[in-house]
């Protein structure tokens, strides 16, 4: 076993070991493990004793942490929540690289498929495996890991992750904040400053399959929600009450009949940050006299009256004629170009541009289809929930363009 050079640390370790001698196992009883607790709690032996005893009690409970990492990665959760320890960094001394692929992990489905104790067991396996690798490294190099995590590196993340980090990082302790590194657009080069290529995934996908095969299709997931809870139900997004509906009559009343009661949209904090604050997709009303999406629509709609459309018709016709001439020149004689609008409409039905939903916010308390909706409640209307519903379409997931033009049941 590696030795501790400081006489003071040796004495502290000896004292802490004596305090927990009745409960600590031979596996966990290493000088470095005990010193980790001592340094982590600023050399307060009394506090370290209490917290370490609690941890040791947990280790020898039903989880059996000393031996949980002995077996292989045989839990089915590991296929969907992939983590791998690849080896030593090579760039940062005495550092082990662990990679977790969270971008394509379907956490919602995992939580609704496996019991929470099974999820914890699967994750504890990896945490204990990390600790075991650290202990092996400490024995091999005789160097001490004060903390198990040297750096938490995020790569290839959406821009909103960086925005959220800028918002919340100031409230975190400096030591924790300094550990997090969110790499920018050049992350493929920046990551090489932290680890050698041989311990990094070649395609940044932990599966040997094509990365596209690991992507989760959110549409079946959305349909499962409505199969379980019905056409209209409520839930909480954090502390915000939300009503979700695919009921056509409910939607018509929200969007048309009672439009005045649902003329607002939820405004999120990230919409105040460039470029979202300049996007017409997220127009919020700032203040009682500010302009929101409703006011902008009233202004913009003046340019699309029948008179204005009649005035612009010659220009549109000219452009259409130009397109027709170009197509004719490209195809030549004897070629036919058939364009069926129903094909495009069917594609939009199966894969609508609005992937998740459109939303409205109730501004005045009202009753819709027997549901009392207080002011401030968010209404979510998922396009895919309507477009793929067997209540409205025969064989809804089948690509059948003619249903939109010829079938009566459409």
Coordinates of C-alpha atoms in Angstrom, one line a residue, residues 194-351:
X194 CA -7.5 17.3 -21.4
X195 CA -7.1 13.8 -22.7
X196 CA -5.2 11.8 -25.3
X197 CA -7.2 10.6 -28.4
X198 CA -6.8 6.9 -27.4
X199 CA -9.1 7.4 -24.4
X200 CA -11.7 9.3 -26.3
X201 CA -14.5 7.8 -28.5
X202 CA -13.7 7.9 -32.2
X203 CA -17.3 9.0 -33.1
X204 CA -18.4 10.2 -29.7
X205 CA -20.8 7.4 -29.3
X206 CA -20.3 4.7 -26.8
X207 CA -22.1 2.2 -28.9
X208 CA -20.5 0.3 -31.7
X209 CA -23.5 1.0 -33.8
X210 CA -24.1 4.0 -36.0
X211 CA -24.8 7.0 -33.8
X212 CA -28.2 7.6 -35.6
X213 CA -29.4 4.2 -34.3
X214 CA -29.1 5.5 -30.7
X215 CA -31.4 8.4 -31.3
X216 CA -34.7 8.3 -29.5
X217 CA -37.8 9.0 -31.5
X218 CA -39.9 11.3 -29.3
X219 CA -43.1 10.7 -31.3
X220 CA -43.9 7.2 -29.9
X221 CA -43.0 8.5 -26.5
X222 CA -45.5 11.3 -26.8
X223 CA -48.2 8.9 -27.9
X224 CA -47.5 6.7 -24.9
X225 CA -48.3 9.6 -22.6
X226 CA -51.8 10.1 -24.1
X227 CA -52.5 6.3 -24.1
X228 CA -51.8 6.3 -20.4
X229 CA -53.5 9.5 -19.3
X230 CA -56.2 10.2 -22.0
X231 CA -56.8 13.1 -24.3
X232 CA -56.8 15.8 -21.7
X233 CA -54.9 15.8 -18.4
X234 CA -52.9 18.1 -16.2
X235 CA -49.4 17.9 -14.6
X236 CA -46.7 20.2 -13.1
X237 CA -43.6 21.4 -15.0
X238 CA -41.6 22.2 -11.9
X239 CA -44.1 24.4 -10.0
X240 CA -46.0 25.5 -13.0
X241 CA -49.5 23.9 -13.6
X242 CA -50.0 22.7 -17.2
X243 CA -52.9 21.2 -19.1
X244 CA -52.2 19.0 -22.1
X245 CA -54.8 18.1 -24.6
X246 CA -55.3 16.4 -28.0
X247 CA -59.1 16.7 -27.9
X248 CA -60.2 18.5 -31.0
X249 CA -63.2 20.2 -29.4
X250 CA -61.0 21.3 -26.5
X251 CA -58.4 22.7 -28.9
X252 CA -61.0 24.6 -31.0
X253 CA -62.4 26.3 -27.9
X254 CA -58.9 27.3 -26.8
X255 CA -57.7 28.5 -30.1
X256 CA -60.9 29.9 -31.6
X257 CA -64.0 30.2 -29.4
X258 CA -62.3 31.5 -26.3
X259 CA -59.2 33.0 -28.0
X260 CA -59.5 36.2 -25.9
X261 CA -59.0 34.1 -22.7
X262 CA -55.9 32.4 -24.1
X263 CA -54.1 35.2 -26.0
X264 CA -50.8 35.0 -24.1
X265 CA -47.9 32.7 -24.3
X266 CA -45.5 31.5 -21.6
X267 CA -42.3 33.6 -21.6
X268 CA -39.1 31.8 -20.5
X269 CA -36.0 33.3 -19.1
X270 CA -33.8 32.1 -22.0
X271 CA -35.9 34.1 -24.4
X272 CA -34.3 37.3 -23.0
X273 CA -30.9 36.2 -24.3
X274 CA -29.7 36.7 -27.9
X275 CA -30.6 35.3 -30.3
X276 CA -33.9 34.1 -28.8
X277 CA -34.9 37.7 -27.8
X278 CA -35.0 38.6 -31.5
X279 CA -36.9 35.5 -32.7
X280 CA -40.5 35.7 -33.9
X281 CA -41.0 32.2 -32.6
X282 CA -40.8 33.5 -29.0
X283 CA -42.4 36.9 -28.8
X284 CA -43.2 37.9 -25.3
X285 CA -45.2 40.9 -24.1
X286 CA -43.0 43.1 -21.9
X287 CA -45.0 45.2 -19.6
X288 CA -48.7 46.2 -19.9
X289 CA -48.0 48.5 -22.8
X290 CA -45.5 46.4 -24.6
X291 CA -46.0 44.6 -27.9
X292 CA -46.5 40.8 -27.8
X293 CA -47.2 38.3 -30.5
X294 CA -50.9 39.2 -30.6
X295 CA -50.2 42.9 -31.3
X296 CA -47.5 42.0 -33.9
X297 CA -50.0 39.7 -35.6
X298 CA -52.6 42.5 -35.7
X299 CA -50.1 44.8 -37.3
X300 CA -48.7 42.2 -39.8
X301 CA -52.2 41.0 -40.8
X302 CA -52.9 44.4 -42.4
X303 CA -50.4 43.4 -45.2
X304 CA -52.3 40.3 -46.0
X305 CA -55.8 41.6 -46.7
X306 CA -57.6 40.7 -49.9
X307 CA -56.8 44.1 -51.4
X308 CA -53.1 43.8 -50.6
X309 CA -53.0 40.2 -51.9
X310 CA -54.7 41.3 -55.1
X311 CA -52.1 44.1 -55.6
X312 CA -49.2 41.6 -55.1
X313 CA -50.7 39.0 -57.4
X314 CA -49.0 40.2 -60.6
X315 CA -45.6 39.9 -58.9
X316 CA -46.3 36.4 -57.6
X317 CA -47.6 35.3 -61.0
X318 CA -44.4 36.6 -62.6
X319 CA -42.3 34.6 -60.2
X320 CA -44.4 31.5 -60.8
X321 CA -44.1 31.9 -64.5
X322 CA -40.3 32.2 -64.2
X323 CA -40.2 29.0 -62.1
X324 CA -42.3 27.2 -64.8
X325 CA -39.9 28.3 -67.5
X326 CA -36.9 27.2 -65.6
X327 CA -38.5 23.8 -64.9
X328 CA -39.4 23.4 -68.6
X329 CA -35.9 24.2 -69.7
X330 CA -34.4 21.7 -67.2
X331 CA -36.7 18.8 -68.1
X332 CA -37.0 19.3 -71.8
X333 CA -39.6 17.6 -73.9
X334 CA -41.0 14.2 -73.1
X335 CA -40.6 14.5 -69.3
X336 CA -43.4 15.0 -66.9
X337 CA -43.0 16.6 -63.4
X338 CA -46.0 15.7 -61.2
X339 CA -46.3 17.5 -57.9
X340 CA -48.9 16.2 -55.5
X341 CA -49.7 18.5 -52.7
X342 CA -51.1 15.6 -50.6
X343 CA -47.7 14.0 -50.5
X344 CA -46.3 17.1 -48.8
X345 CA -49.3 17.5 -46.6
X346 CA -49.0 13.8 -45.5
X347 CA -45.3 14.4 -44.7
X348 CA -46.2 17.4 -42.6
X349 CA -48.9 15.3 -40.8
X350 CA -46.4 12.5 -39.9
X351 CA -43.5 14.8 -39.1

